[in-house]
Tab-separated table of C-alpha atoms in Angstrom:
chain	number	residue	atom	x	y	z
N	1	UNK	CA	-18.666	167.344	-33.899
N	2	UNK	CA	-17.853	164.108	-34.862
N	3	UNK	CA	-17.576	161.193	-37.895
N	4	UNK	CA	-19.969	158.836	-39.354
N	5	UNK	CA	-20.169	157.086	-42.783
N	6	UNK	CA	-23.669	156.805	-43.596
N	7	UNK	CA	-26.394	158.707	-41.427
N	8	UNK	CA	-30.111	158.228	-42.028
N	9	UNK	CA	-32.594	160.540	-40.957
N	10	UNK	CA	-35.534	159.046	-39.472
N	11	UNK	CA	-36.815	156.114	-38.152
N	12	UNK	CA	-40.198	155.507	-40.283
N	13	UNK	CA	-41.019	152.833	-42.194
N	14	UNK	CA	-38.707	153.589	-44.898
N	15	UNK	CA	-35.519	154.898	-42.741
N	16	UNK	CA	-35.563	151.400	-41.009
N	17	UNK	CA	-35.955	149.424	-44.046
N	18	UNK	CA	-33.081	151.360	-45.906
N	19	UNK	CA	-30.858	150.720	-42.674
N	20	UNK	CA	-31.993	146.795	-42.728
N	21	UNK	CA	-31.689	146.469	-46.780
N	22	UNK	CA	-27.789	148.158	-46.317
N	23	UNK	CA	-27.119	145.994	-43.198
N	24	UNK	CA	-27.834	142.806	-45.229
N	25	UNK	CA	-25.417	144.010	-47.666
N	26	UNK	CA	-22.608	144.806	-44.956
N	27	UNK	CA	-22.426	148.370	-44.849
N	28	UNK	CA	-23.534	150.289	-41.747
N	29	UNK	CA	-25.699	153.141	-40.705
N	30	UNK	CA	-26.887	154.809	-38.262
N	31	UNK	CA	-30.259	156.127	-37.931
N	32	UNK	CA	-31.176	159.663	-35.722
N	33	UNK	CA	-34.823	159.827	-35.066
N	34	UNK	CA	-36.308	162.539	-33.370
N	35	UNK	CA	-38.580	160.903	-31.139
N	36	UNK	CA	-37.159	159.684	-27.675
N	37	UNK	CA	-38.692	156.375	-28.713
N	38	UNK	CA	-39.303	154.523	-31.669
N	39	UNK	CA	-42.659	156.305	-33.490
N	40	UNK	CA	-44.920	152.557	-33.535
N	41	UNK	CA	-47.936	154.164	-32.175
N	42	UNK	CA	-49.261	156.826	-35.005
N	43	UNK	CA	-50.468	155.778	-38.293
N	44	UNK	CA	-52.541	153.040	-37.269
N	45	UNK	CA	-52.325	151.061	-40.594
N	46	UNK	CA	-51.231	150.410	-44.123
N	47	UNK	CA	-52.299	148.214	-46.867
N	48	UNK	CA	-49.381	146.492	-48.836
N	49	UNK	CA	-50.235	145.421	-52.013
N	50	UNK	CA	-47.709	142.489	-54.183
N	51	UNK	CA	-44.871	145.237	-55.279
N	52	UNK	CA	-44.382	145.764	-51.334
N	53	UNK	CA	-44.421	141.784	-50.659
N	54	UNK	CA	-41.411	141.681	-53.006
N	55	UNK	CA	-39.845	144.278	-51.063
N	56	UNK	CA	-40.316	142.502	-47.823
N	57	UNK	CA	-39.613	139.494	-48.761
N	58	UNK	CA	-35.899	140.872	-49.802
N	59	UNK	CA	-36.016	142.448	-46.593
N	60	UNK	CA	-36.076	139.138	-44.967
N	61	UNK	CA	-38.682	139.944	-42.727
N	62	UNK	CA	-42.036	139.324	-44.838
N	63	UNK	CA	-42.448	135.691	-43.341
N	64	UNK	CA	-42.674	137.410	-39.757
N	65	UNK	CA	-45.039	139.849	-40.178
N	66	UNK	CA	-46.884	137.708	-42.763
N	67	UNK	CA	-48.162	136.037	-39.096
N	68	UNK	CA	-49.604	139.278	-38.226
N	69	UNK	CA	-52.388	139.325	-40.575
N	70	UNK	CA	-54.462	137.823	-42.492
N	71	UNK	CA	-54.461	137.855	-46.339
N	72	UNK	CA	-57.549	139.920	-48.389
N	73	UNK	CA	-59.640	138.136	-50.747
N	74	UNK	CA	-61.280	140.745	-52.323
N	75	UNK	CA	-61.955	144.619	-52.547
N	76	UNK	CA	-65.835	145.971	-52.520
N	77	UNK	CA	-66.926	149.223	-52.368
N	78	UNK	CA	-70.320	150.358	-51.482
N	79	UNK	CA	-72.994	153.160	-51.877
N	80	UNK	CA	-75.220	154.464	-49.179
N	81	UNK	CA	-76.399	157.028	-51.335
N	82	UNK	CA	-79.987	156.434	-51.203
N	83	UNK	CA	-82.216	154.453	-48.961
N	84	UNK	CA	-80.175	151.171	-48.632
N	85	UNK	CA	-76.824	150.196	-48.955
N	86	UNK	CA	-76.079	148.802	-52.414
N	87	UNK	CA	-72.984	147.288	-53.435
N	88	UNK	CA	-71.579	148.636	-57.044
N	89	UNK	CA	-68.511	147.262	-57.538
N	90	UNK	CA	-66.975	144.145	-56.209
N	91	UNK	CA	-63.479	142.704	-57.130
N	92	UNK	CA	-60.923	139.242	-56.052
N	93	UNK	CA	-57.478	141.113	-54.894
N	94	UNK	CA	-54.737	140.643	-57.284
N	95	UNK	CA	-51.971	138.657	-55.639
N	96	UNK	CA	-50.830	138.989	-52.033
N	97	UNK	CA	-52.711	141.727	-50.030
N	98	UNK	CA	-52.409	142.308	-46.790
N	99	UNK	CA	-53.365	145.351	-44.242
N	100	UNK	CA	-50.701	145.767	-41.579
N	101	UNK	CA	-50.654	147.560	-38.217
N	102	UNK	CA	-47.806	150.467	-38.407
N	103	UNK	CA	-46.309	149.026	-35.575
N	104	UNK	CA	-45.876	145.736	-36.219
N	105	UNK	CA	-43.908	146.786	-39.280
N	106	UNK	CA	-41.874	149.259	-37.164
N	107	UNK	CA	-40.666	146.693	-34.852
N	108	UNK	CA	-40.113	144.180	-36.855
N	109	UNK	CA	-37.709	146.159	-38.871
N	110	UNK	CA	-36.565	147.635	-35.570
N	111	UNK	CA	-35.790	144.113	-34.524
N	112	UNK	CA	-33.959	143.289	-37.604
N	113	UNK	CA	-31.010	145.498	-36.912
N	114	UNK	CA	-28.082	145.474	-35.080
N	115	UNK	CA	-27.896	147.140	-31.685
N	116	UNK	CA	-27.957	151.016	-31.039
N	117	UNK	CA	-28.292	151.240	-35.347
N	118	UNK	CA	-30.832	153.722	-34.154
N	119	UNK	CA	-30.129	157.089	-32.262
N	120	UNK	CA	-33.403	158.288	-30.171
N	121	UNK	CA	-33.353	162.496	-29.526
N	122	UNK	CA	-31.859	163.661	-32.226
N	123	UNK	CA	-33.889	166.271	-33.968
N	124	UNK	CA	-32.196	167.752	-37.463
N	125	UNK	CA	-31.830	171.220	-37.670
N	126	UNK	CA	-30.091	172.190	-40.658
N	127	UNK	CA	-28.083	170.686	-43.650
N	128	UNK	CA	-25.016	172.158	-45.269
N	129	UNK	CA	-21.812	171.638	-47.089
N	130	UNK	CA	-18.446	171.538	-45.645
N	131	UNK	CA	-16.744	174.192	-48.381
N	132	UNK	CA	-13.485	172.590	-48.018
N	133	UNK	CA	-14.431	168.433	-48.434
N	134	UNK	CA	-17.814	168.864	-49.948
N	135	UNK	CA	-19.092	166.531	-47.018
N	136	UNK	CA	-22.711	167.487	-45.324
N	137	UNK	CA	-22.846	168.362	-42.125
N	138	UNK	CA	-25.371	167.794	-39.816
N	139	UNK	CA	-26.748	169.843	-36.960
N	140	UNK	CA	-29.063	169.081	-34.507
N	141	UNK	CA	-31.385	170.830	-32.044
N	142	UNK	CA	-29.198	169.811	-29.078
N	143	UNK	CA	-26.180	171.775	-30.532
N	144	UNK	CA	-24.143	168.310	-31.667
N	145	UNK	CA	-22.920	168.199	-35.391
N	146	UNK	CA	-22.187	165.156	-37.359
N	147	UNK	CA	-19.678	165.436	-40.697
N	148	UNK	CA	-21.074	162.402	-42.836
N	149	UNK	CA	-19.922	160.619	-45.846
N	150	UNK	CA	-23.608	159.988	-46.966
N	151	UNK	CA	-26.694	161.719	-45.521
N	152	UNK	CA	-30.155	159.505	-46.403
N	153	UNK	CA	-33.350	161.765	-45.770
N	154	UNK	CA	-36.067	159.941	-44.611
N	155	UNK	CA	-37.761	162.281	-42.664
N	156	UNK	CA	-40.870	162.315	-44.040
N	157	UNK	CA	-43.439	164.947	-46.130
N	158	UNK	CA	-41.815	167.791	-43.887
N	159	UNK	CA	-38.595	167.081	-44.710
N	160	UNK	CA	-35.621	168.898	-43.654
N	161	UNK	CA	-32.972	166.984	-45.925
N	162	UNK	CA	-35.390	167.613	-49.261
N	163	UNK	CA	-35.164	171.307	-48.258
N	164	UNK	CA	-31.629	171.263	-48.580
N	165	UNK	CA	-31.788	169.629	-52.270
N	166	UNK	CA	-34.197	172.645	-53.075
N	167	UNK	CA	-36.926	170.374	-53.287
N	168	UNK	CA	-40.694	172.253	-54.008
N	169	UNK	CA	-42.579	172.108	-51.110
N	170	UNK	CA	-45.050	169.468	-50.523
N	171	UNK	CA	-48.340	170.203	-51.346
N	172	UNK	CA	-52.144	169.486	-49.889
N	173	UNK	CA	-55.325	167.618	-50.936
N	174	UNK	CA	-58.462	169.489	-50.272
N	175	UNK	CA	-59.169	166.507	-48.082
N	176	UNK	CA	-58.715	165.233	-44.409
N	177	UNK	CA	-58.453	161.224	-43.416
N	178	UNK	CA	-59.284	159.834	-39.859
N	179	UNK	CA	-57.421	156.619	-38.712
N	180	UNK	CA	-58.164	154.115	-36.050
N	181	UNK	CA	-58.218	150.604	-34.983
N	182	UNK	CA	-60.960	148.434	-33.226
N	183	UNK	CA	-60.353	145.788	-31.587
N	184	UNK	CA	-63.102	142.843	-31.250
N	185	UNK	CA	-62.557	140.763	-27.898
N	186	UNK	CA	-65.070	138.278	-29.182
N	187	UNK	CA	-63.875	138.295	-32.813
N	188	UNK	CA	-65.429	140.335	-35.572
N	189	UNK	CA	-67.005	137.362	-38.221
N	190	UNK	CA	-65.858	140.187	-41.176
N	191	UNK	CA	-65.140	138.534	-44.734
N	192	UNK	CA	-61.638	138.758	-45.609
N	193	UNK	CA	-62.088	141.970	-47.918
N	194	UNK	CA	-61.446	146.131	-48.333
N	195	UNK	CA	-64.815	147.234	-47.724
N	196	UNK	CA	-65.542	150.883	-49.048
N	197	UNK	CA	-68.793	152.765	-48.239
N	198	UNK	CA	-69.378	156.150	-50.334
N	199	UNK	CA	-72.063	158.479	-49.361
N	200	UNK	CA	-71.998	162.157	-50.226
N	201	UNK	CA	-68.456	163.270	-49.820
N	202	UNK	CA	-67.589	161.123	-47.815
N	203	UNK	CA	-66.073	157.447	-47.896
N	204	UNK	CA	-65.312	155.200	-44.846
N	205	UNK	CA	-63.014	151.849	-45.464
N	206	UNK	CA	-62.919	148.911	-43.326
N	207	UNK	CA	-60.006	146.563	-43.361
N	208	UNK	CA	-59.674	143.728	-41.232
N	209	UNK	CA	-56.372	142.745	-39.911
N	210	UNK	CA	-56.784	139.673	-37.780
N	211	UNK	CA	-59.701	137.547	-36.856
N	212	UNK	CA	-60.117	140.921	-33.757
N	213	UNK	CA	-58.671	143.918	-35.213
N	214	UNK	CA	-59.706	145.976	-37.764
N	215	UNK	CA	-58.485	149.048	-39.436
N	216	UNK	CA	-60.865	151.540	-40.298
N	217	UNK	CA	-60.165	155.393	-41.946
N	218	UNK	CA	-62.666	157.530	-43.499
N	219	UNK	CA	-61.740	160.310	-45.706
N	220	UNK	CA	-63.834	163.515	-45.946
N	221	UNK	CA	-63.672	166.725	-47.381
N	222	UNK	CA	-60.942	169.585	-45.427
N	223	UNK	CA	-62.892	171.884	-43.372
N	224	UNK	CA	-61.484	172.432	-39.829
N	225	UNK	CA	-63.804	173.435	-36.859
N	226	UNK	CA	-61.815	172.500	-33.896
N	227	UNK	CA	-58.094	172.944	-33.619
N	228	UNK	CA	-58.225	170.033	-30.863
N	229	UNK	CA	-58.748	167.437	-33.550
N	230	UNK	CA	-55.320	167.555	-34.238
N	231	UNK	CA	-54.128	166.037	-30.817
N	232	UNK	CA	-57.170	165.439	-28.782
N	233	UNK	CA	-58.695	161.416	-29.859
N	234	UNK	CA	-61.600	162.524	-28.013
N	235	UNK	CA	-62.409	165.353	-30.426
N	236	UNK	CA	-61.602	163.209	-33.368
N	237	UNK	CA	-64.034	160.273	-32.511
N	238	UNK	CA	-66.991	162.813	-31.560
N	239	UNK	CA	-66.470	164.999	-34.370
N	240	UNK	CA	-65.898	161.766	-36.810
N	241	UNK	CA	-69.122	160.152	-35.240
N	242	UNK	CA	-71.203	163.377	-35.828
N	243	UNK	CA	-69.960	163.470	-39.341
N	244	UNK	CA	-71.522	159.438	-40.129
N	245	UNK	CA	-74.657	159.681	-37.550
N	246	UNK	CA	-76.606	158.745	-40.929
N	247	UNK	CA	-74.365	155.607	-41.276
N	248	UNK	CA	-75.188	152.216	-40.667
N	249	UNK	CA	-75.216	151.250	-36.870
N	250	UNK	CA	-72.827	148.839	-37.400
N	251	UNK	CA	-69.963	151.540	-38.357
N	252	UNK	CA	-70.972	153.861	-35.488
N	253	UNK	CA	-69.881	151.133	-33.360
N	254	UNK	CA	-66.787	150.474	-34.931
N	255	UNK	CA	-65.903	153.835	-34.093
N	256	UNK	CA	-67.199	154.595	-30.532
N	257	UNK	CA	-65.314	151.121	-29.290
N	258	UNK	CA	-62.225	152.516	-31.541
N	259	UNK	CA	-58.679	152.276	-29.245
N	260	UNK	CA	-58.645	156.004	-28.781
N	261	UNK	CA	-54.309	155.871	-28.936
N	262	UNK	CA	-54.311	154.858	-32.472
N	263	UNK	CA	-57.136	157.573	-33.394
N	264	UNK	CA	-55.199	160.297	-35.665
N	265	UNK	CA	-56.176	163.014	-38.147
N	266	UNK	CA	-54.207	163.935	-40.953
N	267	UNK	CA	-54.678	166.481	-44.164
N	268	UNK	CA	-53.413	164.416	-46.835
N	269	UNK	CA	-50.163	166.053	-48.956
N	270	UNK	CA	-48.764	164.858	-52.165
N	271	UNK	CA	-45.642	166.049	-54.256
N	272	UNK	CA	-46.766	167.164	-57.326
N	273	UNK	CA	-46.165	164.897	-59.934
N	274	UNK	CA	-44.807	167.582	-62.170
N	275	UNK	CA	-41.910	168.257	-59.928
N	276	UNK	CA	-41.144	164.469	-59.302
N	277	UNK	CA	-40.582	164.787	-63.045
N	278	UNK	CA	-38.154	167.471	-63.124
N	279	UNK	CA	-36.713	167.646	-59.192
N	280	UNK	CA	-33.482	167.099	-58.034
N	281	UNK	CA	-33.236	163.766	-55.100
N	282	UNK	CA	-29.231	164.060	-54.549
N	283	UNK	CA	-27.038	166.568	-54.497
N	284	UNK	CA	-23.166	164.815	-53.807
N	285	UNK	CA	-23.949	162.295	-51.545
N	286	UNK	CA	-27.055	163.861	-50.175
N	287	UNK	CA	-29.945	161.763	-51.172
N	288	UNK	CA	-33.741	161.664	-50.150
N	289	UNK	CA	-36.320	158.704	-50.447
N	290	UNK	CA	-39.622	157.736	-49.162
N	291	UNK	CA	-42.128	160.488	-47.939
N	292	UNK	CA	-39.472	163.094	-48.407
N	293	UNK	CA	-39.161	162.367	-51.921
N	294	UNK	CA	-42.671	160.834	-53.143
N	295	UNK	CA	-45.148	161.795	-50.104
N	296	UNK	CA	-48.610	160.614	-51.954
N	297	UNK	CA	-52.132	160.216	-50.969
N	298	UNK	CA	-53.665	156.893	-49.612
N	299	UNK	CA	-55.864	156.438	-52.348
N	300	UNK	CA	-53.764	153.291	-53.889
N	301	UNK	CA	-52.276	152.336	-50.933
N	302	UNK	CA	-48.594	152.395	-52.269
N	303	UNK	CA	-47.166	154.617	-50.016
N	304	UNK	CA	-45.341	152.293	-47.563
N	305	UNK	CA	-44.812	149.963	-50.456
N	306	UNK	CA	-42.778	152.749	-52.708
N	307	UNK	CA	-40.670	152.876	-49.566
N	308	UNK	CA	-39.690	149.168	-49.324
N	309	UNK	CA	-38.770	149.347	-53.089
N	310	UNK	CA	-36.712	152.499	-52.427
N	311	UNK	CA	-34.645	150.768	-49.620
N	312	UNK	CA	-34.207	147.698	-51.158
N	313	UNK	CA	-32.844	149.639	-54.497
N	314	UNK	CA	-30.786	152.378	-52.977
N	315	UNK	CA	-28.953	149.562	-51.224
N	316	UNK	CA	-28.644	147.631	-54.332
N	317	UNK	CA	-27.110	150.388	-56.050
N	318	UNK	CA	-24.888	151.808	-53.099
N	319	UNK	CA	-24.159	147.992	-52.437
N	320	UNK	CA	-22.875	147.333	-56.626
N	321	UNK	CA	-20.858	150.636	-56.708
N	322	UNK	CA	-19.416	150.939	-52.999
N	323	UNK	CA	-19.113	153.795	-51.165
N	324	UNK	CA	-16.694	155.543	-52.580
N	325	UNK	CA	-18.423	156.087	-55.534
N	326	UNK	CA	-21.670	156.721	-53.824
N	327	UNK	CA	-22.695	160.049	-55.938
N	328	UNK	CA	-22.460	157.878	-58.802
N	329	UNK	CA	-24.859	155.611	-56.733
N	330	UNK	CA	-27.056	157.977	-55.797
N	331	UNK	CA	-27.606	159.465	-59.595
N	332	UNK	CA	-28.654	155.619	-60.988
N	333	UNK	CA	-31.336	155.434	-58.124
N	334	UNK	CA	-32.391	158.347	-59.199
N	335	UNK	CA	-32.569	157.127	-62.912
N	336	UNK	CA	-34.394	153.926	-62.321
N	337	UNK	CA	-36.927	155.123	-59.316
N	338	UNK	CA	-38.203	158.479	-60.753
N	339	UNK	CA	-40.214	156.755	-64.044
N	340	UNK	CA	-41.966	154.334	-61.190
N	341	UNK	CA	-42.704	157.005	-58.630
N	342	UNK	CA	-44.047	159.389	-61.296
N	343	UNK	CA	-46.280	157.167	-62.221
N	344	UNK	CA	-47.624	155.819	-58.928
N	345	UNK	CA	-47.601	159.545	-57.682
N	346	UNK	CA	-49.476	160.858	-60.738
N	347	UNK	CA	-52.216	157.821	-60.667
N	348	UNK	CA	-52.609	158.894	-56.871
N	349	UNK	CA	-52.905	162.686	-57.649
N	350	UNK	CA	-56.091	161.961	-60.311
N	351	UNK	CA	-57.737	159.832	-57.985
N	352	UNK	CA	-57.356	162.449	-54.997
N	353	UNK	CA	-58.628	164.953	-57.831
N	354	UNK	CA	-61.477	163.105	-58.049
N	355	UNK	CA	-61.972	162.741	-54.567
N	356	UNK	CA	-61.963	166.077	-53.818
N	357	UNK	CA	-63.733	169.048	-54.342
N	358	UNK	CA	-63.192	169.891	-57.371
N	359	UNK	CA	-65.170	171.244	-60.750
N	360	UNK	CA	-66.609	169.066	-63.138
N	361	UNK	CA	-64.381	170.054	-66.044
N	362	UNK	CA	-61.391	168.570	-63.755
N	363	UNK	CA	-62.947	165.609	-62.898
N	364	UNK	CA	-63.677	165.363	-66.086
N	365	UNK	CA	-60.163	165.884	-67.213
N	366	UNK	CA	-59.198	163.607	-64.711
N	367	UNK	CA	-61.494	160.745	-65.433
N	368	UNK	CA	-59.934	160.964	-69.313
N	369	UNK	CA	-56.084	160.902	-67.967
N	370	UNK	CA	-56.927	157.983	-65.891
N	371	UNK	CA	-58.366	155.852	-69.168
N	372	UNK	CA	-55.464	157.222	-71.501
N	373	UNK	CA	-52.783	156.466	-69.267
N	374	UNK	CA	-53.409	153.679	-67.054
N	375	UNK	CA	-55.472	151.429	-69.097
N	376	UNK	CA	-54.684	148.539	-66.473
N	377	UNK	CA	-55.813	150.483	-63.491
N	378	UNK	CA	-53.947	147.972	-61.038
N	379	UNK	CA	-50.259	147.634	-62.573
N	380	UNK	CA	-48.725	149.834	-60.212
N	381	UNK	CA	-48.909	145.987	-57.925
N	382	UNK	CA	-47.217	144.286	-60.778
N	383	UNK	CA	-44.035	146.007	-59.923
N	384	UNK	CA	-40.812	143.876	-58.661
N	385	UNK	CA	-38.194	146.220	-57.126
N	386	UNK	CA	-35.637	143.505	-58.051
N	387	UNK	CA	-33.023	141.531	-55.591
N	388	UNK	CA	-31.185	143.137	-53.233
């Protein structure tokens, strides 16, 4: 058993940003990720939208990956309900959006921070209280303990550190998502937009990412007939290609010339609105952020962006108040992030309502929420995080 001041657990998107934001600020962490390498292979993409530009761009590290991609001009969505494809809505993308391979964000943030900040093989197995100094302890698979001064959980919509707050479970969308990326040796002449196609139940969205690759997902409803399609790519492209034979040619393609490593298949979870409204994030100097707080479905692509702001504010705060009065810290993240995430998470949650399954009296319900709350149906981008 041994010492460290602040340990963060996991080495995602928002683990690596919190370690970077609290780096720039001078205080040091370590990060334990399970993996025996850094995870840059799953996950495929993510779109960040303005409010996750800000957060980059505090990060130090938007200009880098900002030569990664290219920027989107506009969003369209289109119906192939019927006998031809016909476009019904069609939009210019408000501010700075931008559709980002997981990886490159990984090691870029990766890259960013100091030498051995991040511990590979460390798998969390339990969190408790020393009853003498109040400190958490952590233990891991191997057997090793740490005693920490601050414990960060970033360990994702499974997490092990929101357990030990007493967290409510995450729950699940009646829906599944497929994710891949194509690459286009000869270039793929796509127009710089989101393009949704909706038939049935179904909806497929292509994003380009360069002038070669493109990230494509479609979302469908939950209804598992092969246990494979979990780990096998194989089963996930036939089983995805059955699914849009009725599709135009053009998308079939897409998917049977599809990099079969970055094929995944995920049923989508959210926290329930209702307890980000009431839960408890920290206990002492436990705290949780990212997935394993505010684990939300794709449908506004804000996920990866709520995790930039959370680094960049938990920093802030630890940063203003030092860490010896880190609870204290802890409690005014709390304060100023759970208003934003509630909202963001709730938006998210009537969308996926709509999305799935579900009776007409809830859609219905859902459609009237949507107009009565979030008039402006695209100010969850507007949001600035703030300076680090």
């Amino acid at each position: 058993m041994y010492d460290d001041q602040v340990v963060i657990i996991g080495a995602g998107i928002c683990g690596l940003s919190t370690a970077l934001a609290l780096h720039k600020k001078g205080i040091k962490s370590v990060v334990m990720e399970r993996s025996e390498s850094l995870r840059n292979v799953t996950g495929a993409a993510i779109t960040i939208r303005p409010n996750g530009w800000r957060a980059l761009d505090q990060l130090g590290v938007a200009d880098i990956l900002r030569h990664t991609t290219i920027p989107l001009q506009r969003e369209k969505v289109v119906s192939l309900d019927g006998e031809r494809q016909q476009e019904i809505s069609l939009y210019h993308c408000v501010g700075e959006t931008r559709c980002l391979r997981r990886k490159d964000i990984i090691d870029t943030l990766y890259a960013a921070l100091p030498p051995s900040t991040v511990k590979f093989s460390c798998q969390l197995e339990s969190v408790k209280q020393d009853p003498h100094t109040t400190k958490p302890i952590l233990r891991f698979m191997d057997g090793s303990s740490i005693i920490a001064k601050v414990v960060i959980g970033c360990d994702g919509d499974k997490s092990i550190v929101a357990n030990f707050l007493n967290l409510a479970p995450a729950k699940m969308f009646s829906l599944c998502e497929v994710r891949g990326l194509t690459y286009y040796p000869n270039g793929h002449s796509l127009a710089h937009e989101f393009t949704s196609f909706k038939k049935d139940n179904l909806l497929v969205g292509r994003i380009p990412i360069d002038n070669n690759l493109v990230y494509w997902f479609c979302t469908q409803p939950y209804n598992l007939k092969d246990e494979r399609i979990w780990k096998d790519p194989e089963v996930i492209q036939h089983n995805t290609l059955e699914l849009l034979s009725n599709y135009p040619q053009e998308i079939q393609e897409m998917i049977k010339t599809t990099d079969m490593k970055s094929l995944s298949f995920k049923r989508l979870r959210y926290r329930a609105p209702w307890h980000l409204s009431t839960g408890t994030f920290s206990r002492g100097t436990v705290i949780v952020a990212g997935d394993a707080k505010h684990v939300m479905g794709p449908f506004l692509g804000q996920g990866g962006s709520a995790a930039l702001e959370d680094a960049v504010v938990l920093a802030r705060n630890i940063a203003q108040l030092g860490l010896n009065h880190v609870e204290e810290a802890f409690n005014r993240f709390v304060r100023q992030r759970r208003i934003r995430v509630l909202r963001v998470s709730l938006q998210t949650y009537f969308i996926g309502m709509l999305s799935s399954n579900s009776s007409r009296l809830k859609k219905f319900i859902c459609i009237l929420l949507v107009i009565l709350l979030f008039r402006n149906q695209k100010s969850h981008m507007d949001y600035d995080c703030g300076t680090l």
